[in-house]
Structures are given as C-alpha cells and as structure tokens.
Amino acid sequence: GDALKGALSIVGGMLVHLALGTLYCWGNFMSYAPRSLLFFDGAPAAGRTPDALYVLPAAIIFQTLGLNVGARLNQRLGCANTALLGGLLFALAVFLASFQTRLGAFMLCYSVLFGAGIGLAYSAPMVAGWSWFPTRRGFVSGCVLAAFGAGGFFGNKIGSAIANPNKLQAVGGAFPPEIYAGFAPMLRKLALGYAVLALVGSAMIKTNPAAVAAPRAGKASAASGTSFGA
C-alpha cells in the first residue's frame, strides 16, 4: 500500500543522507591528511593553524548554494533523480579529492563539488517523503535528518578503521608515515561506499503520483477556466 511505498522511500532517503552526513567527518579525517594538504603553501606547520580548517566551512557555504538548485531540480527532474545526481556528485568529489596533493585543488573537490552535491541531494528525500505523509512532515524530516547525523558518527568510525586500522596514536602531533599514505586510499574506499548508498537510496525514493497529479490538475483547470468543487 501507500504507507509501505512511503516508508521505503523514507528509508531510501535515509541511505542517501547517511553518505551526506559524513560532511562532519572532516575534523577527524584531517588528522590523517598528508602534511602537504594542511596549508595552501604546502610548507611544514611551524606552529601555524592549519588552513585545512577552511575545508568544512567552505563545504557548508557551497551546500547552502546548492540547496536552491536542488529545490528546483526536485520539480524538474524528480526527487529520485535529484538525489542520485547530488549523491553521485558528492561521491565523485571525494574520489577526485583523493588524487590532489595541494590544498587549493583539494578544496575545489572536497569543498566546492562536495558541498554542492550535498545541497543538490539534501531536500529530495524529504520532499518525496512529504508526498506520502503530508500530515507527518516533522516525522519524515526527523527520520531523514537522523540519518544525516548518523552519517557523521559511522563515517568517523569507518574512516578511522580504514586509515588507521591498528589505532596508532599520534606522537608529538604526528602519525607514522603509513597513516598519511593511507589517506588517499581511505577517501577512494569511502567514495565507493557513498556511490553505492546514492545508487541504492535514490532507487528507493519514490514520489506519490497522486501528490504530483493534484497540482497539475489544479493548474490545468485554472488554465481552462473550469472550476471544480462545491
């Protein structure tokens, strides 16, 4: 029934948001990044505050810019396609970032494309869920956004397990070289996982056909000058 279809759509949206929520893993992932990625000039720290701290706020800025585009694409492409587009852009951004050796180029991938991908996909799962449960919008949003929060939690665990499987401790603020060498492979494995979540999740996202048909019928009746109802 409609309730089951709506529930499956919400679950699909939660899968997409599990990937998107890893936005907040950067603070942890940054500790495994090669030293050359910490500063725009690529020079040793020498007691300076890492420029890489700008990666997260820059990503949030581009997420915000992408939100408006995503809202428009929900109407033009449909929620499932918009979630897929944003999710795959998000995964591609992480994959491309793994090959960068300078912070500026890294941020073009991990802040600009990454943030834009989140913005594109962010609202689609909720809009689709609302079409099935129009009187329970808070519940739908709560489920989807809980997955966004969980993405940061699980992303940190999985990323650390990949980059630092032996749970080595930093000595003097630095890890052994093999940890930094594992940063790029970690990002590529995560990118693969994000792509899978985007593909599976977006395939499950469905919009209620009745909710789509109702506004169209209203527009058609207004255009023809015909009025329905009492």
PDB file of C-alpha atoms in Angstrom:
ATOM      1  CA  GLY A   1       0.000   0.000   0.000  1.00  0.00           C
ATOM      2  CA  ASP A   2       0.877   3.667   0.000  1.00  0.00           C
ATOM      3  CA  ALA A   3       2.189   3.507   3.552  1.00  0.00           C
ATOM      4  CA  LEU A   4       4.730   0.828   2.605  1.00  0.00           C
ATOM      5  CA  LYS A   5       5.820   2.716  -0.511  1.00  0.00           C
ATOM      6  CA  GLY A   6       6.192   5.863   1.540  1.00  0.00           C
ATOM      7  CA  ALA A   7       8.178   4.047   4.233  1.00  0.00           C
ATOM      8  CA  LEU A   8      10.544   2.546   1.656  1.00  0.00           C
ATOM      9  CA  SER A   9      11.020   5.976   0.128  1.00  0.00           C
ATOM     10  CA  ILE A  10      11.981   7.376   3.534  1.00  0.00           C
ATOM     11  CA  VAL A  11      14.454   4.521   4.067  1.00  0.00           C
ATOM     12  CA  GLY A  12      15.980   5.288   0.680  1.00  0.00           C
ATOM     13  CA  GLY A  13      16.322   8.919   1.660  1.00  0.00           C
ATOM     14  CA  MET A  14      17.983   7.900   4.900  1.00  0.00           C
ATOM     15  CA  LEU A  15      20.574   5.878   2.962  1.00  0.00           C
ATOM     16  CA  VAL A  16      21.407   8.916   0.841  1.00  0.00           C
ATOM     17  CA  HIS A  17      21.690  11.095   3.942  1.00  0.00           C
ATOM     18  CA  LEU A  18      23.982   8.581   5.642  1.00  0.00           C
ATOM     19  CA  ALA A  19      26.514   9.455   2.965  1.00  0.00           C
ATOM     20  CA  LEU A  20      25.811  13.199   3.014  1.00  0.00           C
ATOM     21  CA  GLY A  21      26.204  13.339   6.795  1.00  0.00           C
ATOM     22  CA  THR A  22      29.874  12.427   6.531  1.00  0.00           C
ATOM     23  CA  LEU A  23      30.340  16.128   5.813  1.00  0.00           C
ATOM     24  CA  TYR A  24      31.108  16.460   9.506  1.00  0.00           C
ATOM     25  CA  CYS A  25      33.863  13.835   9.460  1.00  0.00           C
ATOM     26  CA  TRP A  26      36.446  16.263   8.132  1.00  0.00           C
ATOM     27  CA  GLY A  27      37.693  17.227  11.577  1.00  0.00           C
ATOM     28  CA  ASN A  28      38.657  13.602  12.122  1.00  0.00           C
ATOM     29  CA  PHE A  29      39.827  12.864   8.575  1.00  0.00           C
ATOM     30  CA  MET A  30      42.070  15.938   8.593  1.00  0.00           C
ATOM     31  CA  SER A  31      44.265  14.305  11.238  1.00  0.00           C
ATOM     32  CA  TYR A  32      45.152  11.596   8.692  1.00  0.00           C
ATOM     33  CA  ALA A  33      45.792  14.008   5.805  1.00  0.00           C
ATOM     34  CA  PRO A  34      49.354  14.344   4.455  1.00  0.00           C
ATOM     35  CA  ARG A  35      51.109  17.377   5.856  1.00  0.00           C
ATOM     36  CA  SER A  36      51.262  18.944   2.367  1.00  0.00           C
ATOM     37  CA  LEU A  37      47.456  19.205   2.411  1.00  0.00           C
ATOM     38  CA  LEU A  38      47.264  21.184   5.621  1.00  0.00           C
ATOM     39  CA  PHE A  39      48.451  24.534   4.232  1.00  0.00           C
ATOM     40  CA  PHE A  40      47.918  26.356   0.970  1.00  0.00           C
ATOM     41  CA  ASP A  41      51.681  26.791   0.590  1.00  0.00           C
ATOM     42  CA  GLY A  42      52.325  23.119   1.380  1.00  0.00           C
ATOM     43  CA  ALA A  43      55.018  24.110   3.896  1.00  0.00           C
ATOM     44  CA  PRO A  44      55.538  22.487   7.306  1.00  0.00           C
ATOM     45  CA  ALA A  45      53.288  23.631  10.125  1.00  0.00           C
ATOM     46  CA  ALA A  46      55.825  25.507  12.236  1.00  0.00           C
ATOM     47  CA  GLY A  47      53.176  26.110  14.872  1.00  0.00           C
ATOM     48  CA  ARG A  48      50.646  27.624  12.444  1.00  0.00           C
ATOM     49  CA  THR A  49      46.908  26.915  12.487  1.00  0.00           C
ATOM     50  CA  PRO A  50      46.166  24.596   9.528  1.00  0.00           C
ATOM     51  CA  ASP A  51      44.487  26.224   6.523  1.00  0.00           C
ATOM     52  CA  ALA A  52      42.695  22.898   6.077  1.00  0.00           C
ATOM     53  CA  LEU A  53      40.271  24.065   8.763  1.00  0.00           C
ATOM     54  CA  TYR A  54      38.612  26.070   5.970  1.00  0.00           C
ATOM     55  CA  VAL A  55      37.555  22.881   4.174  1.00  0.00           C
ATOM     56  CA  LEU A  56      34.414  22.313   6.251  1.00  0.00           C
ATOM     57  CA  PRO A  57      33.027  25.876   6.372  1.00  0.00           C
ATOM     58  CA  ALA A  58      33.677  26.237   2.632  1.00  0.00           C
ATOM     59  CA  ALA A  59      31.762  22.996   2.005  1.00  0.00           C
ATOM     60  CA  ILE A  60      28.839  24.299   4.079  1.00  0.00           C
ATOM     61  CA  ILE A  61      28.784  27.509   2.018  1.00  0.00           C
ATOM     62  CA  PHE A  62      28.542  25.539  -1.225  1.00  0.00           C
ATOM     63  CA  GLN A  63      25.966  23.232   0.347  1.00  0.00           C
ATOM     64  CA  THR A  64      23.835  26.297   1.033  1.00  0.00           C
ATOM     65  CA  LEU A  65      24.231  27.465  -2.563  1.00  0.00           C
ATOM     66  CA  GLY A  66      23.296  24.025  -3.828  1.00  0.00           C
ATOM     67  CA  LEU A  67      20.107  23.857  -1.767  1.00  0.00           C
ATOM     68  CA  ASN A  68      18.274  26.312  -4.006  1.00  0.00           C
ATOM     69  CA  VAL A  69      19.365  24.472  -7.152  1.00  0.00           C
ATOM     70  CA  GLY A  70      18.319  21.161  -5.602  1.00  0.00           C
ATOM     71  CA  ALA A  71      14.854  22.509  -4.825  1.00  0.00           C
ATOM     72  CA  ARG A  72      14.405  23.486  -8.474  1.00  0.00           C
ATOM     73  CA  LEU A  73      15.709  20.143  -9.717  1.00  0.00           C
ATOM     74  CA  ASN A  74      13.234  18.293  -7.472  1.00  0.00           C
ATOM     75  CA  GLN A  75      10.484  19.780  -9.611  1.00  0.00           C
ATOM     76  CA  ARG A  76      12.207  19.415 -12.963  1.00  0.00           C
ATOM     77  CA  LEU A  77      13.969  16.077 -12.671  1.00  0.00           C
ATOM     78  CA  GLY A  78      12.030  14.469  -9.831  1.00  0.00           C
ATOM     79  CA  CYS A  79      13.223  13.741  -6.317  1.00  0.00           C
ATOM     80  CA  ALA A  80      14.844  10.385  -7.101  1.00  0.00           C
ATOM     81  CA  ASN A  81      16.925  11.751  -9.988  1.00  0.00           C
ATOM     82  CA  THR A  82      17.932  14.814  -7.988  1.00  0.00           C
ATOM     83  CA  ALA A  83      19.044  12.672  -5.045  1.00  0.00           C
ATOM     84  CA  LEU A  84      21.000  10.451  -7.441  1.00  0.00           C
ATOM     85  CA  LEU A  85      22.665  13.408  -9.166  1.00  0.00           C
ATOM     86  CA  GLY A  86      23.644  15.067  -5.898  1.00  0.00           C
ATOM     87  CA  GLY A  87      24.760  11.808  -4.288  1.00  0.00           C
ATOM     88  CA  LEU A  88      26.967  10.820  -7.218  1.00  0.00           C
ATOM     89  CA  LEU A  89      28.462  14.323  -7.436  1.00  0.00           C
ATOM     90  CA  PHE A  90      29.231  14.038  -3.721  1.00  0.00           C
ATOM     91  CA  ALA A  91      30.950  10.667  -4.211  1.00  0.00           C
ATOM     92  CA  LEU A  92      32.838  11.881  -7.293  1.00  0.00           C
ATOM     93  CA  ALA A  93      34.089  14.902  -5.363  1.00  0.00           C
ATOM     94  CA  VAL A  94      35.608  12.681  -2.671  1.00  0.00           C
ATOM     95  CA  PHE A  95      37.153  10.389  -5.285  1.00  0.00           C
ATOM     96  CA  LEU A  96      38.725  13.302  -7.183  1.00  0.00           C
ATOM     97  CA  ALA A  97      39.932  14.877  -3.938  1.00  0.00           C
ATOM     98  CA  SER A  98      41.909  11.726  -3.162  1.00  0.00           C
ATOM     99  CA  PHE A  99      44.286  12.480  -6.055  1.00  0.00           C
ATOM    100  CA  GLN A 100      45.073  16.068  -5.024  1.00  0.00           C
ATOM    101  CA  THR A 101      48.390  16.969  -3.432  1.00  0.00           C
ATOM    102  CA  ARG A 102      47.793  20.680  -2.758  1.00  0.00           C
ATOM    103  CA  LEU A 103      45.130  22.156  -0.505  1.00  0.00           C
ATOM    104  CA  GLY A 104      43.692  24.575  -3.074  1.00  0.00           C
ATOM    105  CA  ALA A 105      42.948  21.819  -5.575  1.00  0.00           C
ATOM    106  CA  PHE A 106      41.753  19.566  -2.779  1.00  0.00           C
ATOM    107  CA  MET A 107      39.227  22.188  -1.677  1.00  0.00           C
ATOM    108  CA  LEU A 108      37.883  22.584  -5.209  1.00  0.00           C
ATOM    109  CA  CYS A 109      36.876  18.941  -4.919  1.00  0.00           C
ATOM    110  CA  TYR A 110      36.205  18.421  -1.223  1.00  0.00           C
ATOM    111  CA  SER A 111      34.600  21.805  -0.547  1.00  0.00           C
ATOM    112  CA  VAL A 112      33.103  23.100  -3.805  1.00  0.00           C
ATOM    113  CA  LEU A 113      31.890  19.929  -5.570  1.00  0.00           C
ATOM    114  CA  PHE A 114      31.384  18.062  -2.307  1.00  0.00           C
ATOM    115  CA  GLY A 115      29.279  20.829  -0.745  1.00  0.00           C
ATOM    116  CA  ALA A 116      27.296  21.386  -3.939  1.00  0.00           C
ATOM    117  CA  GLY A 117      26.486  17.671  -4.109  1.00  0.00           C
ATOM    118  CA  ILE A 118      25.119  17.745  -0.572  1.00  0.00           C
ATOM    119  CA  GLY A 119      22.995  20.787  -1.376  1.00  0.00           C
ATOM    120  CA  LEU A 120      21.565  19.203  -4.523  1.00  0.00           C
ATOM    121  CA  ALA A 121      20.538  15.964  -2.809  1.00  0.00           C
ATOM    122  CA  TYR A 122      19.635  17.321   0.618  1.00  0.00           C
ATOM    123  CA  SER A 123      15.926  18.137   0.297  1.00  0.00           C
ATOM    124  CA  ALA A 124      14.878  15.492  -2.247  1.00  0.00           C
ATOM    125  CA  PRO A 125      14.311  12.637   0.266  1.00  0.00           C
ATOM    126  CA  MET A 126      12.178  14.852   2.490  1.00  0.00           C
ATOM    127  CA  VAL A 127      10.094  16.268  -0.370  1.00  0.00           C
ATOM    128  CA  ALA A 128       9.397  12.735  -1.602  1.00  0.00           C
ATOM    129  CA  GLY A 129       8.504  11.585   1.911  1.00  0.00           C
ATOM    130  CA  TRP A 130       6.142  14.508   2.439  1.00  0.00           C
ATOM    131  CA  SER A 131       4.234  13.490  -0.701  1.00  0.00           C
ATOM    132  CA  TRP A 132       3.303  10.211   1.023  1.00  0.00           C
ATOM    133  CA  PHE A 133       2.769  11.591   4.526  1.00  0.00           C
ATOM    134  CA  PRO A 134       1.642  15.227   4.101  1.00  0.00           C
ATOM    135  CA  THR A 135       0.356  15.448   7.675  1.00  0.00           C
ATOM    136  CA  ARG A 136       3.532  13.971   9.180  1.00  0.00           C
ATOM    137  CA  ARG A 137       6.202  16.193   7.732  1.00  0.00           C
ATOM    138  CA  GLY A 138       8.033  16.506  11.026  1.00  0.00           C
ATOM    139  CA  PHE A 139       8.294  12.730  11.346  1.00  0.00           C
ATOM    140  CA  VAL A 140       9.597  12.372   7.778  1.00  0.00           C
ATOM    141  CA  SER A 141      12.170  15.119   8.232  1.00  0.00           C
ATOM    142  CA  GLY A 142      13.215  13.709  11.603  1.00  0.00           C
ATOM    143  CA  CYS A 143      13.896  10.254  10.145  1.00  0.00           C
ATOM    144  CA  VAL A 144      15.923  11.591   7.227  1.00  0.00           C
ATOM    145  CA  LEU A 145      17.921  14.085   9.272  1.00  0.00           C
ATOM    146  CA  ALA A 146      18.616  11.479  11.952  1.00  0.00           C
ATOM    147  CA  ALA A 147      20.393   9.530   9.213  1.00  0.00           C
ATOM    148  CA  PHE A 148      22.344  12.676   8.303  1.00  0.00           C
ATOM    149  CA  GLY A 149      23.564  12.876  11.891  1.00  0.00           C
ATOM    150  CA  ALA A 150      24.313   9.152  11.990  1.00  0.00           C
ATOM    151  CA  GLY A 151      26.396   9.554   8.830  1.00  0.00           C
ATOM    152  CA  GLY A 152      28.917  11.625  10.740  1.00  0.00           C
ATOM    153  CA  PHE A 153      29.098   9.051  13.539  1.00  0.00           C
ATOM    154  CA  PHE A 154      29.509   5.987  11.329  1.00  0.00           C
ATOM    155  CA  GLY A 155      31.690   7.826   8.817  1.00  0.00           C
ATOM    156  CA  ASN A 156      34.207   8.653  11.534  1.00  0.00           C
ATOM    157  CA  LYS A 157      34.303   5.039  12.693  1.00  0.00           C
ATOM    158  CA  ILE A 158      34.668   3.589   9.198  1.00  0.00           C
ATOM    159  CA  GLY A 159      37.171   6.200   8.001  1.00  0.00           C
ATOM    160  CA  SER A 160      39.382   5.700  11.050  1.00  0.00           C
ATOM    161  CA  ALA A 161      39.201   1.921  10.664  1.00  0.00           C
ATOM    162  CA  ILE A 162      40.423   2.243   7.069  1.00  0.00           C
ATOM    163  CA  ALA A 163      43.119   4.882   7.594  1.00  0.00           C
ATOM    164  CA  ASN A 164      44.332   3.742  10.990  1.00  0.00           C
ATOM    165  CA  PRO A 165      43.355   0.070  11.407  1.00  0.00           C
ATOM    166  CA  ASN A 166      45.860  -0.509  14.215  1.00  0.00           C
ATOM    167  CA  LYS A 167      44.623   2.537  16.166  1.00  0.00           C
ATOM    168  CA  LEU A 168      48.083   4.066  16.323  1.00  0.00           C
ATOM    169  CA  GLN A 169      48.427   7.195  18.433  1.00  0.00           C
ATOM    170  CA  ALA A 170      49.962  10.430  17.179  1.00  0.00           C
ATOM    171  CA  VAL A 171      53.326  11.180  18.765  1.00  0.00           C
ATOM    172  CA  GLY A 172      54.237  14.836  19.011  1.00  0.00           C
ATOM    173  CA  GLY A 173      51.192  15.657  16.913  1.00  0.00           C
ATOM    174  CA  ALA A 174      52.229  13.372  14.049  1.00  0.00           C
ATOM    175  CA  PHE A 175      51.312   9.868  12.938  1.00  0.00           C
ATOM    176  CA  PRO A 176      53.723   7.375  11.371  1.00  0.00           C
ATOM    177  CA  PRO A 177      54.147   7.860   7.582  1.00  0.00           C
ATOM    178  CA  GLU A 178      51.973   4.844   6.726  1.00  0.00           C
ATOM    179  CA  ILE A 179      48.932   6.603   8.187  1.00  0.00           C
ATOM    180  CA  TYR A 180      49.320   9.577   5.860  1.00  0.00           C
ATOM    181  CA  ALA A 181      49.953   7.208   2.951  1.00  0.00           C
ATOM    182  CA  GLY A 182      46.583   5.623   3.677  1.00  0.00           C
ATOM    183  CA  PHE A 183      44.652   8.901   3.431  1.00  0.00           C
ATOM    184  CA  ALA A 184      44.036   8.792  -0.328  1.00  0.00           C
ATOM    185  CA  PRO A 185      43.024   5.083  -0.368  1.00  0.00           C
ATOM    186  CA  MET A 186      40.648   5.821   2.514  1.00  0.00           C
ATOM    187  CA  LEU A 187      38.917   8.553   0.505  1.00  0.00           C
ATOM    188  CA  ARG A 188      38.574   6.273  -2.528  1.00  0.00           C
ATOM    189  CA  LYS A 189      37.013   3.484  -0.493  1.00  0.00           C
ATOM    190  CA  LEU A 190      34.650   5.933   1.158  1.00  0.00           C
ATOM    191  CA  ALA A 191      33.746   7.400  -2.242  1.00  0.00           C
ATOM    192  CA  LEU A 192      32.786   3.923  -3.440  1.00  0.00           C
ATOM    193  CA  GLY A 193      30.595   3.463  -0.385  1.00  0.00           C
ATOM    194  CA  TYR A 194      28.972   6.855  -0.931  1.00  0.00           C
ATOM    195  CA  ALA A 195      28.213   5.981  -4.557  1.00  0.00           C
ATOM    196  CA  VAL A 196      26.574   2.716  -3.510  1.00  0.00           C
ATOM    197  CA  LEU A 197      24.442   4.500  -0.923  1.00  0.00           C
ATOM    198  CA  ALA A 198      23.424   7.087  -3.528  1.00  0.00           C
ATOM    199  CA  LEU A 199      22.518   4.461  -6.116  1.00  0.00           C
ATOM    200  CA  VAL A 200      20.563   2.215  -3.761  1.00  0.00           C
ATOM    201  CA  GLY A 201      18.961   5.025  -1.798  1.00  0.00           C
ATOM    202  CA  SER A 202      17.832   7.047  -4.806  1.00  0.00           C
ATOM    203  CA  ALA A 203      16.377   3.906  -6.424  1.00  0.00           C
ATOM    204  CA  MET A 204      14.133   3.526  -3.382  1.00  0.00           C
ATOM    205  CA  ILE A 205      12.976   7.146  -3.347  1.00  0.00           C
ATOM    206  CA  LYS A 206       9.539   7.488  -4.919  1.00  0.00           C
ATOM    207  CA  THR A 207       7.151  10.425  -5.060  1.00  0.00           C
ATOM    208  CA  ASN A 208       3.442   9.791  -4.510  1.00  0.00           C
ATOM    209  CA  PRO A 209       1.866  10.006  -8.008  1.00  0.00           C
ATOM    210  CA  ALA A 210      -1.346  11.372  -6.509  1.00  0.00           C
ATOM    211  CA  ALA A 211       0.538  14.260  -4.906  1.00  0.00           C
ATOM    212  CA  VAL A 212       2.174  15.079  -8.240  1.00  0.00           C
ATOM    213  CA  ALA A 213      -1.081  14.802 -10.186  1.00  0.00           C
ATOM    214  CA  ALA A 214      -3.097  17.080  -7.875  1.00  0.00           C
ATOM    215  CA  PRO A 215      -1.135  20.328  -8.551  1.00  0.00           C
ATOM    216  CA  ARG A 216      -1.084  19.570 -12.273  1.00  0.00           C
ATOM    217  CA  ALA A 217      -4.838  19.047 -12.319  1.00  0.00           C
ATOM    218  CA  GLY A 218      -5.292  22.333 -10.479  1.00  0.00           C
ATOM    219  CA  LYS A 219      -3.123  24.189 -12.991  1.00  0.00           C
ATOM    220  CA  ALA A 220      -4.979  22.603 -15.905  1.00  0.00           C
ATOM    221  CA  SER A 221      -8.359  23.571 -14.505  1.00  0.00           C
ATOM    222  CA  ALA A 222      -7.200  27.131 -13.848  1.00  0.00           C
ATOM    223  CA  ALA A 223      -5.843  27.413 -17.372  1.00  0.00           C
ATOM    224  CA  SER A 224      -9.113  26.216 -18.899  1.00  0.00           C
ATOM    225  CA  GLY A 225     -11.229  28.419 -16.664  1.00  0.00           C
ATOM    226  CA  THR A 226     -13.036  25.391 -15.267  1.00  0.00           C
ATOM    227  CA  SER A 227     -13.832  25.260 -11.587  1.00  0.00           C
ATOM    228  CA  PHE A 228     -14.286  22.020  -9.662  1.00  0.00           C
ATOM    229  CA  GLY A 229     -15.893  21.663  -6.282  1.00  0.00           C
ATOM    230  CA  ALA A 230     -18.940  22.950  -4.479  1.00  0.00           C
TER     231      ALA A 230
END
